[in-house]
Coordinates of C-alpha atoms and ligand atoms in Angstrom, one line a residue:
G16 CA 0.1 0.0 0.0
K17 CA 0.7 3.7 0.0
S18 CA 1.4 3.7 3.8
G19 CA -0.4 6.9 4.2
Y20 CA 1.0 8.9 1.3
A21 CA -1.4 10.1 -1.2
H22 CA 0.4 8.6 -4.3
F23 CA 2.9 5.8 -4.6
M24 CA 5.3 8.7 -6.1
H25 CA 5.6 10.6 -2.7
K26 CA 6.1 7.3 -0.8
E27 CA 8.8 6.4 -3.1
I28 CA 10.5 9.7 -2.9
H29 CA 10.3 9.6 0.9
E30 CA 12.0 5.9 0.8
Q31 CA 15.1 7.3 -0.6
P32 CA 17.2 7.3 2.7
E33 CA 16.4 3.7 3.0
S34 CA 16.8 2.5 -0.7
L35 CA 20.2 4.4 -0.6
R36 CA 21.3 2.4 2.3
R37 CA 20.3 -0.7 0.6
T38 CA 22.2 0.3 -2.4
I39 CA 25.6 1.2 -0.5
Q40 CA 25.2 -1.7 2.0
G41 CA 28.2 -3.8 2.4
R42 CA 29.7 -2.2 -0.7
V43 CA 32.5 0.1 0.8
N44 CA 35.0 -1.1 2.8
S45 CA 35.4 1.9 5.2
L46 CA 38.8 0.7 6.8
T47 CA 40.4 0.9 3.4
G48 CA 38.4 3.5 2.1
T49 CA 37.8 1.3 -1.3
V50 CA 34.9 0.0 -3.0
A51 CA 33.9 -3.8 -2.5
L52 CA 31.7 -5.1 -4.9
D53 CA 31.9 -9.0 -4.4
E54 CA 30.0 -9.3 -7.6
F55 CA 33.1 -9.0 -9.6
P56 CA 36.5 -10.7 -9.3
T57 CA 39.6 -9.0 -8.1
D58 CA 41.0 -6.8 -11.2
A59 CA 37.5 -7.4 -13.2
F60 CA 38.1 -4.0 -14.7
A61 CA 41.8 -3.9 -14.9
D62 CA 42.0 -3.9 -18.8
V63 CA 38.7 -1.8 -19.7
E64 CA 40.1 0.9 -22.0
Q65 CA 36.6 2.9 -22.5
V66 CA 33.2 2.7 -21.2
H67 CA 29.9 3.0 -22.9
L68 CA 26.7 3.7 -20.8
V69 CA 23.6 2.9 -22.7
A70 CA 20.0 3.7 -21.5
M71 CA 16.7 5.5 -22.1
G72 CA 14.8 8.2 -20.4
T73 CA 15.5 8.6 -16.6
S74 CA 18.1 5.9 -16.7
H75 CA 19.8 7.8 -19.5
H76 CA 20.3 10.5 -17.4
A77 CA 21.9 8.4 -14.7
A78 CA 24.2 7.1 -17.4
M79 CA 25.4 10.9 -18.4
Y80 CA 26.1 11.4 -14.8
A81 CA 28.3 8.3 -14.7
A82 CA 29.8 9.3 -17.8
T83 CA 30.9 12.6 -16.5
L84 CA 32.5 11.2 -13.5
L85 CA 34.3 8.5 -15.1
A86 CA 35.7 10.9 -17.5
A87 CA 36.9 13.1 -15.1
R88 CA 38.6 10.4 -13.4
G89 CA 40.7 9.7 -17.0
I90 CA 38.3 6.9 -18.1
P91 CA 36.9 7.5 -21.7
A92 CA 33.4 7.0 -21.1
Y93 CA 30.3 8.1 -23.3
A94 CA 26.3 7.8 -22.3
F95 CA 24.3 7.1 -25.3
M96 CA 20.7 7.0 -25.7
A97 CA 20.1 3.2 -26.3
G98 CA 17.7 3.6 -29.1
E99 CA 20.4 5.8 -31.0
Y100 CA 23.4 3.6 -30.0
S101 CA 22.1 0.5 -32.0
L102 CA 21.9 2.7 -35.2
A103 CA 25.2 4.4 -34.6
R104 CA 27.0 1.4 -33.7
P105 CA 30.0 2.8 -32.5
P106 CA 33.1 0.5 -32.5
V107 CA 33.8 -1.5 -29.5
T108 CA 36.4 -4.0 -28.8
D109 CA 36.8 -6.8 -26.0
R110 CA 38.1 -3.9 -23.9
T111 CA 35.0 -2.0 -24.1
L112 CA 32.7 -2.1 -21.0
V113 CA 29.1 -1.6 -22.2
V114 CA 27.1 -0.8 -19.2
A115 CA 23.3 -1.0 -19.9
V116 CA 21.3 1.1 -17.1
S117 CA 17.7 0.0 -16.9
Q118 CA 15.4 -0.1 -13.8
S119 CA 13.2 -2.7 -15.3
G120 CA 15.8 -4.5 -17.3
E121 CA 13.1 -4.9 -19.9
T122 CA 13.4 -1.8 -22.0
A123 CA 13.5 -2.9 -25.7
D124 CA 16.0 -0.2 -26.9
T125 CA 18.3 -0.9 -24.3
L126 CA 18.2 -5.1 -24.7
D127 CA 18.7 -4.3 -28.3
A128 CA 21.8 -2.0 -27.9
V129 CA 23.5 -4.8 -25.6
R130 CA 22.9 -7.5 -27.9
R131 CA 24.6 -5.5 -30.7
A132 CA 27.4 -4.6 -28.4
R133 CA 28.0 -8.1 -27.5
S134 CA 27.8 -9.5 -31.0
A135 CA 30.4 -6.9 -31.8
G136 CA 32.7 -8.4 -29.1
A137 CA 32.3 -6.0 -26.3
R138 CA 32.0 -6.9 -22.6
T139 CA 28.6 -6.1 -21.2
L140 CA 27.2 -5.2 -17.4
A141 CA 23.7 -5.0 -16.5
L142 CA 23.0 -2.2 -13.9
T143 CA 19.2 -2.9 -13.0
N144 CA 16.6 -3.1 -10.3
V145 CA 15.4 -6.6 -11.3
V146 CA 16.8 -9.8 -10.5
A147 CA 16.6 -12.1 -13.4
S148 CA 15.1 -9.6 -15.8
S149 CA 15.9 -10.1 -19.4
L150 CA 18.8 -7.7 -19.3
T151 CA 20.5 -9.8 -16.6
R152 CA 20.3 -12.8 -18.7
E153 CA 21.7 -10.9 -22.0
C154 CA 24.8 -9.4 -20.0
D155 CA 28.1 -11.0 -19.0
D156 CA 27.5 -9.3 -15.4
T157 CA 25.0 -7.6 -13.3
L158 CA 25.2 -4.9 -10.8
L159 CA 21.8 -4.5 -8.7
I160 CA 20.8 -1.2 -7.4
R161 CA 18.5 -3.0 -4.7
A162 CA 16.2 0.2 -4.8
G163 CA 13.1 -2.2 -4.2
P164 CA 9.6 -2.4 -5.9
E165 CA 8.9 0.9 -7.6
I166 CA 5.2 1.4 -8.5
G167 CA 4.8 5.0 -9.6
V168 CA 5.4 5.2 -13.4
A169 CA 7.9 8.2 -12.7
A170 CA 11.2 7.1 -11.7
T171 CA 12.4 8.6 -8.5
K172 CA 14.2 6.3 -5.8
T173 CA 15.5 4.1 -8.7
F174 CA 17.2 7.1 -10.4
T175 CA 19.2 8.0 -7.0
S176 CA 20.2 4.3 -6.5
Q177 CA 21.3 4.0 -10.1
V178 CA 23.5 7.1 -9.5
T179 CA 24.9 5.9 -6.2
A180 CA 25.3 2.2 -7.6
L181 CA 27.3 3.8 -10.7
V182 CA 29.4 6.0 -8.4
L183 CA 30.5 2.6 -6.8
L184 CA 31.1 0.9 -10.1
C185 CA 33.1 4.1 -11.3
E186 CA 35.0 4.0 -8.4
R187 CA 35.7 0.3 -8.8
I188 CA 36.7 0.7 -12.1
V189 CA 38.9 3.4 -11.7
A190 CA 40.7 1.5 -9.0
D191 CA 41.3 -1.6 -11.0
A192 CA 42.4 0.4 -14.0
T193 CA 44.7 2.5 -12.3
G194 CA 45.9 -0.2 -9.6
A195 CA 45.9 2.3 -6.5
S196 CA 43.2 3.7 -4.2
S197 CA 43.6 7.2 -4.0
R198 CA 42.8 10.3 -1.6
E199 CA 40.2 11.5 -4.3
S200 CA 38.4 8.1 -4.0
R201 CA 38.5 8.0 0.0
D202 CA 36.8 11.3 0.3
L203 CA 34.2 10.4 -2.2
L204 CA 33.3 7.3 -0.5
E205 CA 33.3 9.0 2.8
S206 CA 30.7 11.4 1.6
L207 CA 28.8 8.4 0.0
S208 CA 27.9 6.9 3.4
R209 CA 26.6 10.2 4.6
L210 CA 24.3 10.2 1.4
P211 CA 21.1 8.6 3.0
G212 CA 21.3 11.2 5.7
D213 CA 21.7 14.0 3.6
V214 CA 18.8 13.0 1.5
Q215 CA 16.7 12.6 4.8
A216 CA 17.6 16.2 5.4
V217 CA 16.4 17.4 2.3
L218 CA 13.1 15.7 2.7
D219 CA 12.7 17.1 6.3
T220 CA 13.4 20.6 5.2
S221 CA 12.5 20.9 1.6
T222 CA 10.4 24.1 0.4
A223 CA 9.5 22.5 -3.0
E224 CA 6.0 22.8 -2.3
A225 CA 5.9 26.5 -1.7
V226 CA 8.2 26.8 -4.8
A227 CA 5.5 24.8 -7.0
R228 CA 2.8 26.9 -5.6
A229 CA 4.9 30.1 -6.3
Y230 CA 5.2 29.4 -10.0
A231 CA 1.9 27.5 -10.7
G232 CA 0.5 28.7 -14.3
S233 CA 3.9 29.8 -15.7
D234 CA 4.6 29.5 -19.5
A235 CA 7.1 26.9 -19.0
Y236 CA 9.6 25.6 -16.6
F237 CA 13.5 25.3 -17.5
F238 CA 16.3 23.7 -15.8
I239 CA 20.1 24.4 -16.3
G240 CA 23.5 22.9 -15.1
R241 CA 26.7 21.7 -16.0
G242 CA 29.0 18.8 -15.5
I243 CA 26.8 16.3 -13.2
A244 CA 24.4 18.9 -12.7
H245 CA 23.5 18.9 -16.4
S246 CA 22.1 15.5 -16.3
V247 CA 20.4 16.5 -13.1
A248 CA 18.9 19.4 -14.9
L249 CA 17.4 17.3 -17.7
E250 CA 16.1 14.8 -15.3
G251 CA 14.4 17.7 -13.2
A252 CA 12.7 18.6 -16.3
L253 CA 11.7 15.0 -17.5
K254 CA 10.0 14.3 -14.2
F255 CA 8.3 17.9 -14.4
K256 CA 6.9 17.3 -17.9
E257 CA 5.7 13.6 -17.5
I258 CA 3.9 14.3 -14.4
S259 CA 2.5 17.8 -14.6
Y260 CA 2.0 18.0 -18.5
E261 CA 3.5 21.5 -18.4
H262 CA 6.2 22.3 -20.7
A263 CA 9.4 21.8 -19.1
E264 CA 13.0 21.7 -20.6
G265 CA 16.5 21.0 -19.4
F266 CA 19.7 22.4 -20.9
A267 CA 23.2 22.5 -20.3
A268 CA 23.9 25.7 -18.7
S269 CA 26.9 26.4 -21.1
E270 CA 24.0 26.0 -24.2
L271 CA 21.7 28.7 -23.0
K272 CA 23.3 31.6 -25.0
H273 CA 23.2 29.4 -28.1
G274 CA 19.4 29.4 -28.6
P275 CA 17.4 28.5 -25.5
L276 CA 17.8 32.0 -24.0
A277 CA 15.3 33.2 -26.6
L278 CA 12.5 31.3 -24.6
V279 CA 13.1 33.0 -21.3
T280 CA 10.8 35.5 -19.9
E281 CA 9.4 36.7 -16.8
Q282 CA 7.0 33.5 -17.2
T283 CA 9.5 31.1 -17.5
P284 CA 11.1 30.1 -13.9
V285 CA 14.6 28.8 -14.3
F286 CA 15.9 26.0 -11.9
V287 CA 19.7 26.3 -11.6
V288 CA 21.4 23.3 -10.1
F289 CA 24.6 23.9 -8.8
S290 CA 27.1 21.0 -7.6
G291 CA 30.0 22.7 -6.2
R292 CA 32.0 22.6 -9.5
H293 CA 32.3 25.3 -12.2
D294 CA 29.6 27.3 -9.9
E295 CA 31.0 30.7 -10.8
M296 CA 30.1 29.9 -14.5
T297 CA 26.6 28.6 -13.6
L298 CA 26.3 31.8 -11.7
N299 CA 26.9 33.8 -14.5
N300 CA 24.2 32.0 -16.5
A301 CA 21.9 32.7 -13.6
K302 CA 22.5 36.0 -14.0
E303 CA 21.8 36.0 -17.6
V304 CA 18.4 34.5 -17.0
Q305 CA 17.5 37.0 -14.2
A306 CA 18.4 40.0 -16.7
R307 CA 15.8 38.5 -18.8
G308 CA 13.3 38.9 -15.9
A309 CA 12.8 35.2 -15.3
P310 CA 12.5 33.8 -11.6
V311 CA 15.5 32.1 -10.5
V312 CA 15.4 29.0 -8.2
A313 CA 18.5 28.0 -7.1
V314 CA 19.2 24.3 -5.8
T315 CA 22.5 24.5 -4.0
S316 CA 24.2 24.0 -0.7
R317 CA 25.7 27.7 -0.9
T318 CA 24.2 30.1 1.2
D319 CA 26.3 33.3 0.5
G320 CA 25.2 36.5 -0.4
E321 CA 25.8 36.0 -4.2
I322 CA 23.1 33.4 -4.2
A323 CA 21.0 35.3 -2.0
E324 CA 21.2 38.2 -4.2
L325 CA 20.5 36.1 -7.2
A326 CA 17.9 33.4 -6.2
D327 CA 14.3 34.2 -5.9
H328 CA 14.0 31.0 -4.1
V329 CA 16.7 28.5 -2.9
L330 CA 16.1 24.6 -2.5
S331 CA 19.0 23.7 -0.2
I332 CA 21.2 20.7 -0.3
P333 CA 23.6 19.8 2.5
E334 CA 27.1 20.2 1.8
T335 CA 28.8 17.1 0.2
H336 CA 31.3 15.8 -2.4
P337 CA 30.6 17.7 -5.5
D338 CA 30.2 14.2 -7.4
L339 CA 27.3 13.4 -5.1
A340 CA 25.6 17.1 -4.9
G341 CA 23.4 16.1 -7.8
V342 CA 21.7 13.0 -5.8
A343 CA 20.3 15.5 -3.1
A344 CA 19.6 18.2 -5.9
N345 CA 17.7 15.6 -8.0
V346 CA 15.4 14.8 -4.6
Q347 CA 14.5 18.7 -4.4
L348 CA 13.6 18.4 -8.2
Q349 CA 11.4 15.3 -7.6
L350 CA 9.5 17.0 -5.1
V351 CA 9.0 20.1 -7.0
A352 CA 7.5 18.0 -9.9
Y353 CA 5.5 16.1 -7.4
H354 CA 4.0 19.2 -5.9
A355 CA 3.3 21.0 -9.2
A356 CA 1.4 18.0 -10.6
N357 CA -0.4 17.6 -7.2
L358 CA -1.6 21.3 -7.4
L359 CA -2.8 20.5 -10.8
G360 CA -4.7 17.5 -9.9
R361 CA -2.7 15.1 -12.2
P362 CA -2.9 11.3 -12.0
I363 CA 0.7 11.1 -10.6
D364 CA 1.4 7.5 -10.5
K365 CA -0.1 6.9 -13.9
P366 CA 0.6 9.8 -16.3
R367 CA -1.3 9.8 -19.7
N368 CA 0.2 7.9 -22.5
L369 CA 3.2 6.6 -20.4
A370 CA 3.9 2.9 -19.3
K371 CA 6.1 1.8 -16.6
C372 CA 8.1 -0.3 -19.0
V373 CA 8.6 0.2 -22.6
T374 CA 9.0 -3.1 -24.2
V375 CA 8.7 -1.9 -28.1
E376 CA 11.4 0.0 -29.7
Ligands
F6R1335 C1 10.7 8.4 -16.1 C2 10.9 7.2 -16.9 C3 11.3 6.5 -17.9 C4 12.3 5.4 -17.9 C5 12.7 4.8 -19.1 C6 13.7 3.7 -19.0 O1 10.2 8.9 -15.2 O2 10.4 6.2 -15.7 O3 11.8 7.6 -18.7 O4 13.2 6.0 -17.1 O5 11.6 4.2 -19.8 O6 13.1 2.7 -18.2 P1 14.0 1.6 -17.7 O7 15.1 2.1 -16.7 O8 13.2 0.3 -16.9 O9 15.0 1.0 -18.7

């Protein structure tokens, strides 16, 4: 049942401290500050030369997030929409790891991408929520995200668990490929252990309902960010449009001036996602939209005067490692989408035209 929540989506949003704890459980060795993923033997990823992440929808945004992290640590990594990957057929070798990210493990485009990559000689890994799904049967290896069943059509707790499991996988790939555990890695894993508590803090203090109320009836809703915050902005917009039916778009903050800025008016609130990396550049983008009269909603851990001056509203997240800030920021945007849809009386758990699992291409 919904345990007192009006919608499964709201319940699942609130389950995230627990689902994230399960995702992490037993997978970090806090003594050595290293990732312990018993699914894979020692040095399983030592010979990986590049990583292709394939996925659709929300899972694609988790894939983008991970590609950004891996590339920043020196591993060539690219995220593809699975449906496009099958057509583009980027070259692979037996040293290419293809990671298929799928909550259900049954998405047709994602299964097709994996089949093609595998027959071309790539090594494949399923990152999924569903034990014994088609994807786990098609792939060489599996990493379960352990988010628990998700009933709402809109993916929420499975996105945060995907990102968290991908952070663990990235750390393991980097450790195997470089043969060393780094200081960087220890800092990240230490912050990771605090992530369930950080998400609880967001749930306890979020002003997302007031923000949704303040901007109800706007012409459109825009979401911007750079680096990992770009994928979080895209995910914020996807969630918003799919359950509220309002026009919502996510952009790379760097792309704004190359076209999307033409859409920005006083009637288009812009959600600006900060991660703690490249924040000064993103602040400048926020000033650009503010100069066009758009309300600015900052999603950030910053509390300084510059943010206060710029933002009409702040959705606060706890201070954490910049590679993880996107998880707490995403939870704020889940809540904004939920409350916006709820104010409009939408059928939140079953949005029109959408299915939980897309088994045709
Ligand atoms: C959005 C949503 C969809 C799915 C997509 C992939 O809330 O749920 O965009 O993320 O259909 O599904 P999976 O992850 O099952 O492959």
